[in-house]
Coordinates of N, CA, C and O in Angstrom, one line a residue:
X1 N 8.5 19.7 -2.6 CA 9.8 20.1 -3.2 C 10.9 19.7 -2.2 O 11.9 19.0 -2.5
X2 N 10.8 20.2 -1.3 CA 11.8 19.7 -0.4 C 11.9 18.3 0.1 O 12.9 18.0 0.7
X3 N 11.1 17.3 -0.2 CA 11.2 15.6 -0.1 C 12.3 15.5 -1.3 O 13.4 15.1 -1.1
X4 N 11.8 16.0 -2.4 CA 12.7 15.3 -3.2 C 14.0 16.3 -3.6 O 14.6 16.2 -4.6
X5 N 14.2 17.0 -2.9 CA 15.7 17.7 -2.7 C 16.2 17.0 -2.2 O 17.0 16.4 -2.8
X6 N 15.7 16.6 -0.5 CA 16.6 15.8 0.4 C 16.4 14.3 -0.3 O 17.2 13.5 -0.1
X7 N 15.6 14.0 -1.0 CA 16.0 12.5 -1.9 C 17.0 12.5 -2.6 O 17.9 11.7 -2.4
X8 N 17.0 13.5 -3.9 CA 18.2 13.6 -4.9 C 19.2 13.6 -3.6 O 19.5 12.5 -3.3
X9 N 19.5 14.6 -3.1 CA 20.8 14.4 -2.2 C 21.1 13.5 -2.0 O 22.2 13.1 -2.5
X10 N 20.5 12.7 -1.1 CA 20.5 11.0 -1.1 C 21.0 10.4 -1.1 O 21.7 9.8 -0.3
X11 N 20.6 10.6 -3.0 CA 20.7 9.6 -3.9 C 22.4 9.9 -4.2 O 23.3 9.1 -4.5
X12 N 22.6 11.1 -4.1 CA 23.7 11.3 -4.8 C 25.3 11.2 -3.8 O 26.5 11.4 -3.9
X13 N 24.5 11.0 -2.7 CA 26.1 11.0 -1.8 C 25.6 9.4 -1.7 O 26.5 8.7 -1.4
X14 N 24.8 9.1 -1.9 CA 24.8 7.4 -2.0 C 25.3 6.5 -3.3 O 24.9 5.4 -3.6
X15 N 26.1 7.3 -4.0 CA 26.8 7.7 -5.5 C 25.8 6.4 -6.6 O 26.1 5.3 -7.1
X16 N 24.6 7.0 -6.5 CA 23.3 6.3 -7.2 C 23.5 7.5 -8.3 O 23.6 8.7 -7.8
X17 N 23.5 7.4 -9.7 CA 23.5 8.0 -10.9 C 21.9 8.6 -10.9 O 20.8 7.9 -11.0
X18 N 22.1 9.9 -10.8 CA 20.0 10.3 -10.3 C 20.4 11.3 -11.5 O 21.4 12.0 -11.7
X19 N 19.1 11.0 -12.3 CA 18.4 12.4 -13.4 C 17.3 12.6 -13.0 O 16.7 11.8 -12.3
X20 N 16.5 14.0 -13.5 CA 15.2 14.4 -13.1 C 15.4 15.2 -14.8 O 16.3 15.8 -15.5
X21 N 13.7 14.6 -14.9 CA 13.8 15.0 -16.3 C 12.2 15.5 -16.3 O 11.4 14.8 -15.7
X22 N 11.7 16.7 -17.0 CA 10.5 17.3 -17.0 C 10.1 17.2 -18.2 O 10.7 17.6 -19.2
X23 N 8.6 16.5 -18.2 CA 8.4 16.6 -19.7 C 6.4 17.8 -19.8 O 6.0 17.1 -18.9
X24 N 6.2 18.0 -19.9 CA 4.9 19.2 -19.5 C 4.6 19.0 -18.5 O 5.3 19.8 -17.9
X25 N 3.9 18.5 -17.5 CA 3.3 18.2 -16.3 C 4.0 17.1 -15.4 O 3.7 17.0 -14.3
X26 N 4.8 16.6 -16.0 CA 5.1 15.0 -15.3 C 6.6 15.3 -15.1 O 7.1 16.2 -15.8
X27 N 7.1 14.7 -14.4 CA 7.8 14.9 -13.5 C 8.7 12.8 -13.7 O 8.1 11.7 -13.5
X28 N 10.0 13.1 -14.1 CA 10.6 11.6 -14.2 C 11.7 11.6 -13.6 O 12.6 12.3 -14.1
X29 N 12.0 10.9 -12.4 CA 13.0 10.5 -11.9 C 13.7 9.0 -12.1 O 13.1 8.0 -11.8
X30 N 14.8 9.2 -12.7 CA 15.5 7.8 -13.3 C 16.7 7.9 -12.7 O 17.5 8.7 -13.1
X31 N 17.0 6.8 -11.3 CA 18.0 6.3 -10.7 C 18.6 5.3 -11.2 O 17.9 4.3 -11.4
X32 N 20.0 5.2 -11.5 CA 20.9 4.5 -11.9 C 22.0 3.5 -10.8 O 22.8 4.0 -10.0
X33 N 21.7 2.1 -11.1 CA 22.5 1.7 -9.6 C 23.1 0.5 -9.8 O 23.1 0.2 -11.0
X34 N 23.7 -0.3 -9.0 CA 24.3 -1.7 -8.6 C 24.0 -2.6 -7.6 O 24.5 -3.6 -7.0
X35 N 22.8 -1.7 -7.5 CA 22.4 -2.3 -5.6 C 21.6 -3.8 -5.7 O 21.4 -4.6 -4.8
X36 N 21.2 -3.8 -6.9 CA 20.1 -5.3 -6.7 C 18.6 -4.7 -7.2 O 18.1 -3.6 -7.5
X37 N 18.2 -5.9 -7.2 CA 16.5 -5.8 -7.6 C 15.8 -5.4 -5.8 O 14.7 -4.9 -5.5
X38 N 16.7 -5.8 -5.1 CA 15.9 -5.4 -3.4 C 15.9 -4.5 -3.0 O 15.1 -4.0 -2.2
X39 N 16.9 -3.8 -3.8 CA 17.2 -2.4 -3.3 C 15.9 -1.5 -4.0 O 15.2 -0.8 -3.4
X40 N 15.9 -1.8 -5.1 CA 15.1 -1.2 -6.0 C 13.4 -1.5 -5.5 O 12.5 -0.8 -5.8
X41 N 13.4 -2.3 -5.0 CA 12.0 -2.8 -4.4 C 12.2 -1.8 -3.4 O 11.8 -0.6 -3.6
X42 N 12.7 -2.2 -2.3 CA 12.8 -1.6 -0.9 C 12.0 0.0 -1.1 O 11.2 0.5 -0.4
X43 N 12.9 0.5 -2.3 CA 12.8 2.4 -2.3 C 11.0 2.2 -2.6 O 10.1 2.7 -2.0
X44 N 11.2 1.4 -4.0 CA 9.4 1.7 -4.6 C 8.2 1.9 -3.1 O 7.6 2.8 -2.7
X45 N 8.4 0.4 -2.5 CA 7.4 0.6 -1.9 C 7.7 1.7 -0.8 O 6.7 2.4 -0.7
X46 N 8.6 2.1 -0.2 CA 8.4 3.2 0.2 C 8.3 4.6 0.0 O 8.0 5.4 0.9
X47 N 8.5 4.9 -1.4 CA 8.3 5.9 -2.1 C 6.8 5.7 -2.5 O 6.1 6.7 -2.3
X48 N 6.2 4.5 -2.9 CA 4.6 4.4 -3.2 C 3.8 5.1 -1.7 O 2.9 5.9 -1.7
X49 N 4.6 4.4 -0.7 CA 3.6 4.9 0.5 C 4.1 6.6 0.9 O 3.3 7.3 1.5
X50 N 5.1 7.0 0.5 CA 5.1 8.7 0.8 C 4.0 9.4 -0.2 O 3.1 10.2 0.1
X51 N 4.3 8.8 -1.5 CA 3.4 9.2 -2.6 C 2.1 9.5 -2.2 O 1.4 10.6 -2.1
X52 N 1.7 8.2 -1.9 CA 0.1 8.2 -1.6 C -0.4 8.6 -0.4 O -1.5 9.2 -0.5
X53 N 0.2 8.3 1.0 CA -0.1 8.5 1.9 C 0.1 9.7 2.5 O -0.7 10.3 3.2
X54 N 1.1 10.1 2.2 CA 1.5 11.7 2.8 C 0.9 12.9 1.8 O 0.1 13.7 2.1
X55 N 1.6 12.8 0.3 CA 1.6 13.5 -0.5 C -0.2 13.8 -1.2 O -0.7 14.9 -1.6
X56 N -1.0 12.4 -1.0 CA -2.0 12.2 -1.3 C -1.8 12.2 -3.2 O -2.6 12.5 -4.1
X57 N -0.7 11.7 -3.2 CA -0.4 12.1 -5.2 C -0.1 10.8 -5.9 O 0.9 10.2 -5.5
X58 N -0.8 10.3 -6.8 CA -0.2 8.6 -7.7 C 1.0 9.1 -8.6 O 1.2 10.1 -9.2
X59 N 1.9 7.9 -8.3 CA 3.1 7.8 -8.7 C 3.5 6.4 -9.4 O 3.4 5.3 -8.7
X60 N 4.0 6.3 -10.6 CA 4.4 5.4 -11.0 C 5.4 5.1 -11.2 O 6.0 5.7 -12.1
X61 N 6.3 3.8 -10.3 CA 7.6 3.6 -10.7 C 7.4 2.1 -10.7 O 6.8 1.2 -10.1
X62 N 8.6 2.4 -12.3 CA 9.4 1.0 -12.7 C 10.8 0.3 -11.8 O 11.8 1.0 -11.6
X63 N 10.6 -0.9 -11.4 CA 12.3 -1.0 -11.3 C 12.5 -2.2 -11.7 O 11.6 -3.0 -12.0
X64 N 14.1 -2.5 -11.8 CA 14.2 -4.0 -12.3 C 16.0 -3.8 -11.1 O 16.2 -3.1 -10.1
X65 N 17.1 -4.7 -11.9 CA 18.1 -4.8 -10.8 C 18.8 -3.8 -11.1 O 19.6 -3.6 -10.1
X66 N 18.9 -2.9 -12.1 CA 19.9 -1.6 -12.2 C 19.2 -0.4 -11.9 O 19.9 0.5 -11.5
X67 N 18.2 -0.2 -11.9 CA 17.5 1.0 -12.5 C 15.7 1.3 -11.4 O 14.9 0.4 -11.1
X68 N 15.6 2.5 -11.0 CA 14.4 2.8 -10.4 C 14.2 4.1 -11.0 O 14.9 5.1 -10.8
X69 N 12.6 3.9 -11.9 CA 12.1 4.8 -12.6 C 11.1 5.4 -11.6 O 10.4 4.6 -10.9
X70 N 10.9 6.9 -11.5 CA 9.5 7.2 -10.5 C 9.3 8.6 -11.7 O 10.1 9.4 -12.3
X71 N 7.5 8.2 -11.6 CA 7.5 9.4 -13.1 C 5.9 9.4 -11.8 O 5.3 8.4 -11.3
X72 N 5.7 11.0 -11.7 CA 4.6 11.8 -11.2 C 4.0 13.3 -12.2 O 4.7 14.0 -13.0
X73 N 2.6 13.3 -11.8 CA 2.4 14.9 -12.2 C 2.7 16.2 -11.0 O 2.4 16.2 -9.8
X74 N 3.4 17.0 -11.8 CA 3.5 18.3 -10.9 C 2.0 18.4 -9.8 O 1.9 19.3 -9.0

């Protein structure tokens, strides 16, 4: 919980449009941006490697050049 406090924050003094949206178990974060498709790469794989390597938890995110989707189970 506290990874992704200090992410939202982040996200949000990095004025990236962030929602967190709960749907029964899963857990969806949808970032809104201008940064590029690199930017949006850059976070995935490093969010894939906190996911898996730290957290030990699979995580799936979409991105394209506006937008980085990360949807997990609680």
């Amino acid at each position: 919980d506290s990874f992704l406090t200090w992410f939202e924050i982040r996200m949000r003094r990095s004025f990236v449009e962030f929602n967190h949206l709960q749907e029964d178990d899963n857990n969806i974060y949808v970032l809104k941006h201008d940064l590029g498709y690199n930017w949006s790469l850059y976070h995935k794989k490093i969010l894939e490697k906190i996911f898996n390597e730290v957290f030990n938890k699979p995580v799936k995110i979409a991105i394209s050049n506006f937008m980085l989707t990360i949807q997990f189970e609680r």
